[in-house]
Coordinates of C-alpha atoms in Angstrom, one line a residue:
X1 CA 1.9 21.4 -30.0
X2 CA 5.1 20.4 -31.4
X3 CA 5.2 17.7 -34.5
X4 CA 7.5 15.7 -31.5
X5 CA 5.2 16.2 -28.9
X6 CA 2.4 15.4 -31.5
X7 CA 4.9 11.7 -32.3
X8 CA 5.1 11.2 -28.5
X9 CA 0.9 11.2 -27.9
X10 CA 0.0 9.5 -31.4
X11 CA 2.7 6.7 -29.8
X12 CA 1.5 6.6 -26.5
X13 CA -2.0 5.9 -27.8
X14 CA -1.6 3.3 -29.8
X15 CA 0.5 1.4 -27.3
X16 CA -2.5 2.5 -25.3
X17 CA -5.0 0.3 -27.4
X18 CA -3.5 -3.2 -26.6
X19 CA -4.7 -2.7 -22.8
X20 CA -7.9 -2.2 -23.8
X21 CA -8.9 -4.8 -25.7
X22 CA -8.3 -6.9 -22.9
X23 CA -8.2 -4.8 -19.3
X24 CA -10.8 -1.4 -19.7
X25 CA -14.3 -3.2 -19.0
X26 CA -17.7 -0.9 -19.9
X27 CA -17.9 -0.2 -16.4
X28 CA -16.4 2.9 -15.9
X29 CA -17.4 4.7 -11.9
X30 CA -14.3 7.8 -11.9
X31 CA -14.9 10.0 -9.2
X32 CA -17.3 13.5 -9.9
X33 CA -18.8 10.7 -12.9
X34 CA -22.2 10.1 -11.1
X35 CA -22.4 13.7 -10.5
X36 CA -21.6 14.4 -13.3
X37 CA -18.8 16.7 -12.0
X38 CA -16.0 15.2 -14.7
X39 CA -15.9 14.8 -18.7
X40 CA -14.1 12.5 -20.6
X41 CA -11.7 14.2 -23.6
X42 CA -11.1 12.3 -26.7
X43 CA -7.7 12.3 -27.9
X44 CA -8.6 15.1 -31.0
X45 CA -9.9 17.6 -28.4
X46 CA -6.8 17.3 -26.5
X47 CA -4.5 17.3 -29.6
X48 CA -5.8 19.4 -32.0
X49 CA -6.8 22.3 -29.4
X50 CA -3.7 22.6 -27.7
X51 CA -3.4 26.7 -27.3
X52 CA -6.9 26.7 -25.6
X53 CA -5.7 23.8 -23.0
X54 CA -2.8 26.9 -22.0
X55 CA -2.3 25.9 -18.0
X56 CA -5.5 23.5 -17.3
X57 CA -4.4 20.4 -16.1
X58 CA -7.1 17.1 -15.7
X59 CA -6.2 13.4 -14.6
X60 CA -6.9 10.3 -16.3
X61 CA -8.9 12.1 -18.9
X62 CA -8.7 10.4 -22.4
X63 CA -11.5 8.5 -23.4
X64 CA -12.0 7.1 -27.7
X65 CA -12.3 3.9 -29.1
X66 CA -8.4 3.9 -29.5
X67 CA -7.0 4.0 -26.3
X68 CA -10.2 3.3 -24.1
X69 CA -11.6 4.7 -21.4
X70 CA -8.9 6.1 -18.5
X71 CA -11.2 7.1 -16.0
X72 CA -10.9 3.5 -15.7
X73 CA -7.0 3.7 -13.8
X74 CA -7.1 0.9 -11.5
X75 CA -6.8 -2.8 -12.5
X76 CA -5.6 -6.1 -10.3
X77 CA -3.9 -9.6 -11.8
X78 CA -2.7 -12.2 -10.3
X79 CA 0.8 -12.0 -9.2
X80 CA 2.5 -15.2 -11.2
X81 CA 6.0 -14.1 -11.3
X82 CA 6.1 -13.0 -14.9
X83 CA 5.9 -9.4 -16.0
X84 CA 4.6 -10.7 -19.4
X85 CA 5.2 -6.4 -21.0
X86 CA 1.9 -5.4 -23.1
X87 CA 0.5 -9.0 -22.5
X88 CA -0.5 -7.9 -18.9
X89 CA -4.3 -8.8 -18.2
X90 CA -5.6 -6.1 -15.9
X91 CA -9.3 -5.9 -14.3
X92 CA -9.9 -3.2 -14.6
X93 CA -13.7 -3.7 -12.2
X94 CA -13.8 -7.3 -11.1
X95 CA -11.7 -10.2 -10.1
X96 CA -11.9 -13.7 -8.2
X97 CA -9.8 -14.6 -5.6
X98 CA -8.2 -18.0 -4.0
X99 CA -7.3 -17.7 -0.6
X100 CA -3.3 -16.9 -0.5
X101 CA -3.3 -16.0 -3.8
X102 CA -1.2 -13.0 -4.4
X103 CA -2.5 -9.9 -7.5
X104 CA -0.9 -7.2 -7.9
X105 CA -3.0 -3.4 -8.4
X106 CA -2.2 -0.8 -11.0
X107 CA -2.6 2.8 -10.3
X108 CA -1.8 4.5 -14.0
X109 CA -1.5 8.4 -13.6
X110 CA -1.5 11.0 -16.3
X111 CA -1.2 14.8 -16.5
X112 CA -3.4 15.0 -19.8
X113 CA -2.1 18.3 -19.9
X114 CA -1.4 19.1 -23.9
X115 CA 1.8 22.3 -23.1
X116 CA 3.1 20.0 -21.0
X117 CA 1.9 21.8 -17.8
X118 CA 3.4 20.2 -14.5
X119 CA 1.3 19.4 -11.8
X120 CA 2.4 20.8 -8.1
X121 CA 2.5 18.1 -5.3
X122 CA 0.9 15.2 -6.9
X123 CA -0.2 12.3 -4.6
X124 CA -1.3 9.5 -4.5
X125 CA -2.9 6.2 -2.8
X126 CA -5.3 2.8 -2.2
X127 CA -7.7 2.3 0.7
X128 CA -8.1 -1.7 1.6
X129 CA -10.6 -2.7 4.0
X130 CA -9.3 -4.0 7.1
X131 CA -12.7 -5.8 7.4
X132 CA -13.3 -9.1 5.3
X133 CA -17.0 -9.2 3.4
X134 CA -17.2 -11.8 0.1
X135 CA -16.7 -8.2 -1.9
X136 CA -13.9 -6.5 -0.8
X137 CA -13.3 -2.6 -2.9
X138 CA -10.0 -1.3 -2.8
X139 CA -9.7 2.6 -4.6
X140 CA -7.2 4.4 -5.6
X141 CA -6.8 8.2 -5.1
X142 CA -4.7 10.6 -7.3
X143 CA -4.9 14.3 -6.4
X144 CA -3.3 17.6 -7.6
X145 CA -2.8 20.8 -6.2
X146 CA -3.9 22.9 -9.1
X147 CA -5.4 20.1 -11.3
X148 CA -9.4 20.3 -11.6
X149 CA -10.4 18.9 -9.9
X150 CA -8.0 18.1 -7.9
X151 CA -8.9 14.5 -6.1
X152 CA -10.1 11.3 -8.1
X153 CA -10.7 7.8 -7.6
X154 CA -11.3 4.5 -9.3
X155 CA -12.1 1.2 -7.5
X156 CA -10.8 -3.1 -8.8
X157 CA -13.9 -5.1 -6.7
X158 CA -11.6 -8.2 -5.7
X159 CA -14.5 -11.4 -5.2
X160 CA -15.0 -14.8 -3.1
X161 CA -17.7 -16.9 -2.5
X162 CA -16.1 -17.1 1.1
X163 CA -15.8 -14.3 3.3
X164 CA -12.0 -13.3 3.3
X165 CA -10.1 -10.4 3.5
X166 CA -6.8 -8.4 1.9
X167 CA -3.6 -8.6 3.3
X168 CA -1.0 -5.7 1.6
X169 CA 2.3 -6.9 1.5
X170 CA 4.6 -4.5 2.9
X171 CA 7.7 -3.3 0.5
X172 CA 5.9 -4.1 -2.2
X173 CA 4.7 -0.8 -3.4
X174 CA 6.9 0.5 -6.6
X175 CA 6.4 4.0 -9.0
X176 CA 7.4 3.3 -12.1
X177 CA 8.3 6.1 -15.1
X178 CA 10.6 6.9 -17.2
X179 CA 12.2 9.1 -14.6
X180 CA 13.6 8.1 -11.0
X181 CA 10.6 4.7 -11.4
X182 CA 12.9 4.2 -15.1
X183 CA 14.7 0.1 -15.1
X184 CA 12.8 -1.9 -13.0
X185 CA 10.5 0.9 -10.7
X186 CA 11.0 2.9 -7.1
X187 CA 10.5 1.6 -3.8
X188 CA 7.5 4.2 -2.1
X189 CA 6.4 4.3 0.7
X190 CA 4.2 1.6 2.9
X191 CA 2.4 5.0 4.3
X192 CA 0.6 4.6 0.3
X193 CA -2.2 2.1 1.9
X194 CA -2.6 4.2 5.5
X195 CA -5.9 5.5 6.3
X196 CA -4.4 9.2 6.5
X197 CA -2.9 8.4 2.6
X198 CA -6.4 7.7 2.1
X199 CA -6.8 11.9 2.7
X200 CA -3.9 13.0 1.5
X201 CA -1.3 10.5 -0.5
X202 CA 1.9 10.6 -0.8
X203 CA 4.2 12.2 -3.2
X204 CA 5.2 10.8 -7.1
X205 CA 7.2 12.7 -9.2
X206 CA 8.9 12.1 -12.6
X207 CA 12.5 13.5 -12.1
X208 CA 11.7 12.5 -7.9
X209 CA 9.5 12.6 -5.3
X210 CA 8.1 16.0 -5.2
X211 CA 5.3 16.0 -6.4
X212 CA 5.6 17.7 -9.9
X213 CA 4.3 15.8 -12.8
X214 CA 4.3 17.4 -16.5
X215 CA 1.7 16.9 -18.5
X216 CA 2.5 14.3 -22.2
X217 CA 2.3 10.5 -22.1
X218 CA 6.1 10.3 -22.0
X219 CA 5.6 11.5 -18.5
X220 CA 3.2 9.0 -16.8
X221 CA 3.3 6.7 -14.0
X222 CA 2.7 3.6 -13.0
X223 CA 2.0 2.8 -9.4
X224 CA 1.2 -1.0 -8.0
X225 CA 1.2 -2.5 -4.8
X226 CA 0.9 -6.1 -4.1
X227 CA -1.8 -7.5 -2.1
X228 CA -2.8 -10.8 -0.2
X229 CA -5.7 -12.8 -0.2
X230 CA -6.6 -14.2 3.1
X231 CA -9.7 -16.5 3.8
X232 CA -11.8 -16.0 6.7
X233 CA -10.6 -16.8 10.0
X234 CA -11.4 -17.4 13.7
X235 CA -8.6 -14.8 15.2
X236 CA -7.9 -11.4 15.6
X237 CA -4.5 -9.0 15.8
X238 CA -4.0 -5.7 16.2
X239 CA -0.9 -3.4 16.6
X240 CA -0.1 -0.1 18.4
X241 CA 2.8 1.7 19.6
X242 CA 3.6 4.6 21.9
X243 CA 6.8 6.5 23.4
X244 CA 8.8 5.1 25.9
X245 CA 7.8 5.7 29.8
X246 CA 4.3 7.2 27.9
X247 CA 0.5 5.1 28.4
X248 CA -1.3 5.5 25.8
X249 CA -1.8 3.2 22.9
X250 CA -2.7 5.1 19.6
X251 CA -2.1 3.8 15.8
X252 CA 0.7 6.3 15.3
X253 CA 3.0 8.7 17.2
X254 CA 5.4 11.4 16.4
X255 CA 9.1 10.7 17.5
X256 CA 12.7 12.1 17.4
X257 CA 15.9 10.3 16.4
X258 CA 16.9 8.8 20.1
X259 CA 13.4 8.2 21.2
X260 CA 12.8 4.9 22.0
X261 CA 8.7 3.4 20.5
X262 CA 6.9 0.8 22.6
X263 CA 5.3 -1.8 19.8
X264 CA 2.1 -3.9 21.2
X265 CA 0.6 -6.5 19.1
X266 CA -2.8 -8.4 20.9
X267 CA -4.0 -11.1 19.8
X268 CA -6.9 -12.7 20.0
X269 CA -8.6 -16.4 20.0
X270 CA -12.8 -15.8 18.5
X271 CA -13.5 -18.9 17.8
X272 CA -17.2 -20.2 17.2
X273 CA -16.3 -23.8 16.9
X274 CA -14.5 -24.1 20.2
X275 CA -11.5 -24.8 18.7
X276 CA -8.0 -24.3 20.7
X277 CA -5.1 -22.5 18.8
X278 CA -2.0 -24.1 19.0
X279 CA 1.2 -22.8 18.5
X280 CA 0.2 -18.9 17.4
X281 CA 2.7 -17.4 16.2
X282 CA 4.2 -13.1 16.2
X283 CA 6.7 -11.5 14.0
X284 CA 7.6 -7.7 13.3
X285 CA 9.0 -6.4 9.6
X286 CA 10.8 -3.1 11.4
X287 CA 11.4 -0.3 9.2
X288 CA 14.6 1.1 8.5
X289 CA 15.4 3.8 11.0
X290 CA 13.2 1.4 13.8
X291 CA 15.7 -0.4 15.5
X292 CA 14.6 -3.2 17.9
X293 CA 16.6 -3.1 21.3
X294 CA 18.0 -6.6 22.6
X295 CA 16.3 -8.2 25.8
X296 CA 13.0 -6.3 25.7
X297 CA 10.5 -8.4 24.0
X298 CA 7.6 -9.4 26.8
X299 CA 4.8 -11.5 26.4
X300 CA 1.4 -10.8 28.7
X301 CA -1.0 -13.3 29.1
X302 CA -3.6 -15.2 31.5
X303 CA -0.2 -17.0 33.3
X304 CA 2.3 -14.5 32.3
X305 CA 2.6 -10.6 33.4
X306 CA 5.3 -9.6 31.7
X307 CA 7.6 -13.0 31.2
X308 CA 10.6 -11.7 29.4
X309 CA 11.1 -14.2 26.0
X310 CA 14.9 -14.8 25.8
X311 CA 15.4 -15.6 22.2
X312 CA 15.5 -12.0 20.0
X313 CA 13.5 -13.1 17.0
X314 CA 10.5 -11.1 17.1
X315 CA 11.8 -9.0 14.1
X316 CA 13.3 -12.5 12.5
X317 CA 11.5 -15.1 12.3
X318 CA 8.8 -14.8 15.0
X319 CA 8.4 -16.2 18.4
X320 CA 5.5 -19.1 19.1
X321 CA 3.5 -17.2 22.3
X322 CA 2.0 -20.6 22.9
X323 CA -1.9 -22.3 23.2
X324 CA -5.2 -20.3 23.5
X325 CA -8.6 -21.9 24.1
X326 CA -11.2 -19.6 22.9
X327 CA -11.8 -16.2 24.1
X328 CA -8.4 -16.1 25.7
X329 CA -5.9 -14.0 24.4
X330 CA -2.4 -12.8 24.9
X331 CA -0.2 -8.7 24.4
X332 CA 3.5 -9.4 22.7
X333 CA 5.4 -6.5 23.4
X334 CA 8.7 -5.1 22.1
X335 CA 10.6 -1.8 22.1
X336 CA 12.7 -0.7 19.5
X337 CA 14.6 2.7 19.3
X338 CA 14.3 5.0 16.6
X339 CA 17.8 5.7 14.9
X340 CA 18.8 8.1 11.3
X341 CA 20.2 5.2 8.3
X342 CA 18.3 6.0 6.2
X343 CA 16.3 9.1 6.6
X344 CA 15.2 11.8 4.6
X345 CA 14.8 15.8 4.9
X346 CA 11.4 16.5 6.5
X347 CA 8.6 13.9 7.6
X348 CA 9.2 10.4 7.7
X349 CA 6.8 8.0 8.4
X350 CA 7.9 4.7 9.5
X351 CA 5.3 2.2 9.2
X352 CA 5.8 -1.1 11.5
X353 CA 3.9 -4.9 10.2
X354 CA 3.3 -7.4 12.5
X355 CA 2.3 -10.7 11.3
X356 CA -0.4 -13.3 13.8
X357 CA 0.0 -16.5 12.7
X358 CA -2.8 -19.5 13.7
X359 CA -1.3 -22.9 11.2
X360 CA -1.1 -21.5 7.4
X361 CA -3.4 -18.6 7.8
X362 CA -1.5 -14.8 9.2
X363 CA -3.7 -11.8 9.9
X364 CA -1.6 -8.7 9.9
X365 CA -1.6 -5.2 11.6
X366 CA 0.2 -1.9 11.3
X367 CA 1.4 0.7 13.5
X368 CA 3.2 4.2 12.4
X369 CA 6.2 6.7 13.8
X370 CA 6.8 10.2 12.8
X371 CA 9.8 11.4 12.2
X372 CA 10.6 15.3 10.9
X373 CA 14.3 15.7 9.6
X374 CA 15.4 19.3 9.4
X375 CA 18.0 20.0 6.9
X376 CA 20.1 22.7 6.0
X377 CA 20.3 22.1 2.6
X378 CA 18.0 19.8 1.2
X379 CA 19.0 19.1 -2.7
X380 CA 15.6 17.6 -4.4
X381 CA 17.9 15.4 -6.9
X382 CA 18.2 15.5 -10.7
X383 CA 16.4 16.6 -13.0
X384 CA 17.6 15.8 -16.5
X385 CA 14.3 14.7 -17.6
X386 CA 14.5 11.6 -20.0
X387 CA 12.3 11.8 -23.4
X388 CA 12.0 8.2 -23.9
X389 CA 8.1 6.2 -23.4
X390 CA 8.1 3.9 -20.8
X391 CA 9.9 0.7 -21.5
X392 CA 6.8 -1.4 -20.6
X393 CA 4.3 0.6 -22.6
X394 CA 1.4 1.9 -20.9
X395 CA -0.8 -1.1 -20.6
X396 CA 1.6 -3.0 -18.2
X397 CA 2.5 -0.3 -15.4
X398 CA 0.9 0.6 -14.9
X399 CA -5.0 -0.8 26.1
X400 CA -4.9 -2.8 28.9
X401 CA -2.6 -5.9 29.1
X402 CA -4.2 -8.1 32.2
X403 CA -5.5 -11.1 30.0
X404 CA -8.8 -12.9 29.1
X405 CA -9.9 -16.4 29.6
X406 CA -7.8 -19.5 29.7
X407 CA -4.9 -20.7 28.2
X408 CA -3.8 -23.4 27.6
X409 CA 0.3 -24.0 27.8
X410 CA 2.9 -26.0 26.3
X411 CA 6.1 -27.3 26.6
X412 CA 8.8 -24.2 25.0
X413 CA 5.8 -21.8 25.3
X414 CA 7.6 -18.5 23.8
X415 CA 10.3 -20.3 21.9
X416 CA 11.1 -20.5 18.4
X417 CA 8.1 -22.5 16.7
X418 CA 9.4 -25.0 14.3
X419 CA 8.4 -23.3 11.9
X420 CA 8.2 -19.1 10.8
X421 CA 6.0 -16.4 9.5
X422 CA 5.1 -16.8 5.9

């Protein structure tokens, strides 16, 4: 390892020390530890024996008194709206939540190879449980085709005295590094939190999102997402999708540009205290390349069998679908067209999030449309490699349609509510 590279390691190690004081707890539970299959390396073991490393790649495996333990690479903090940089306090294993409060979850990615060997097909993912509990564990994953091992995971626990669930804030996934994630970060696909991603991940990278991550600190990346804690509710919301003209509802479908897809959300009042839920709101957040087809929103419940809703506000302010007694439900459907506004070459996963709101509480669920775009000339992007360290430091960036039950109707049954979904 040449002197310049050694200096880079030393600088990064010094910066990481700040984070270790406030955000790296003694308990570490990363992938492989329980079986003794993944060891830690000291900074000296890597820097002083660079030649023996060759092209061997491991991730997040450096541990000593100076930089803490990289195996604890997933942490969380309250989203205060202020990025304090090196003074951010990350909770590495446990954080206590409040109802409605938003949190940032950070995943640190560091290829430990001291010779710059490049990790191939490097991917990341988060697993956010959809069930409610007093403790919700979020796992973060790193995948690499040529690392040993090729899968890494760590966690952070969200805790409360009351049952709650975590809602992912769509559009919040970012990658920050000295390359493509410089100057505020680059947005990543919402697919990062889907079930499929928990097993495969989505590609990250340094010069482009091509899965290539060189070794050494200056190429480290910080992946962040935002979640909101929502204390338990007495209703459910489930979203599915299908190709127009087909009959089977699914959580994910494949489609081509020009195809139309139908999106369906089922709401159900599950109140155990015999409470009627008034002014139930449904709102969709359509991603780029899915365009709402005007005049297609319909309501199905005990009173209306596919009544057309006059207002085309499902994807803007939302729609009010009325009042519901316990055990009654409703389905809202609309059609969207697959377009090519900014599709990337290859596979594109368009994640459509739908919210259901009762009072000041919201639930959300998603369905996905996968679109494959074939390009004759696929330019992977700029390969210029910035060589400075991250400006914020390692510590900072880190079914059926027949409704059951009864329904309470109201004037203006399916008009826009006096409020929009938050």
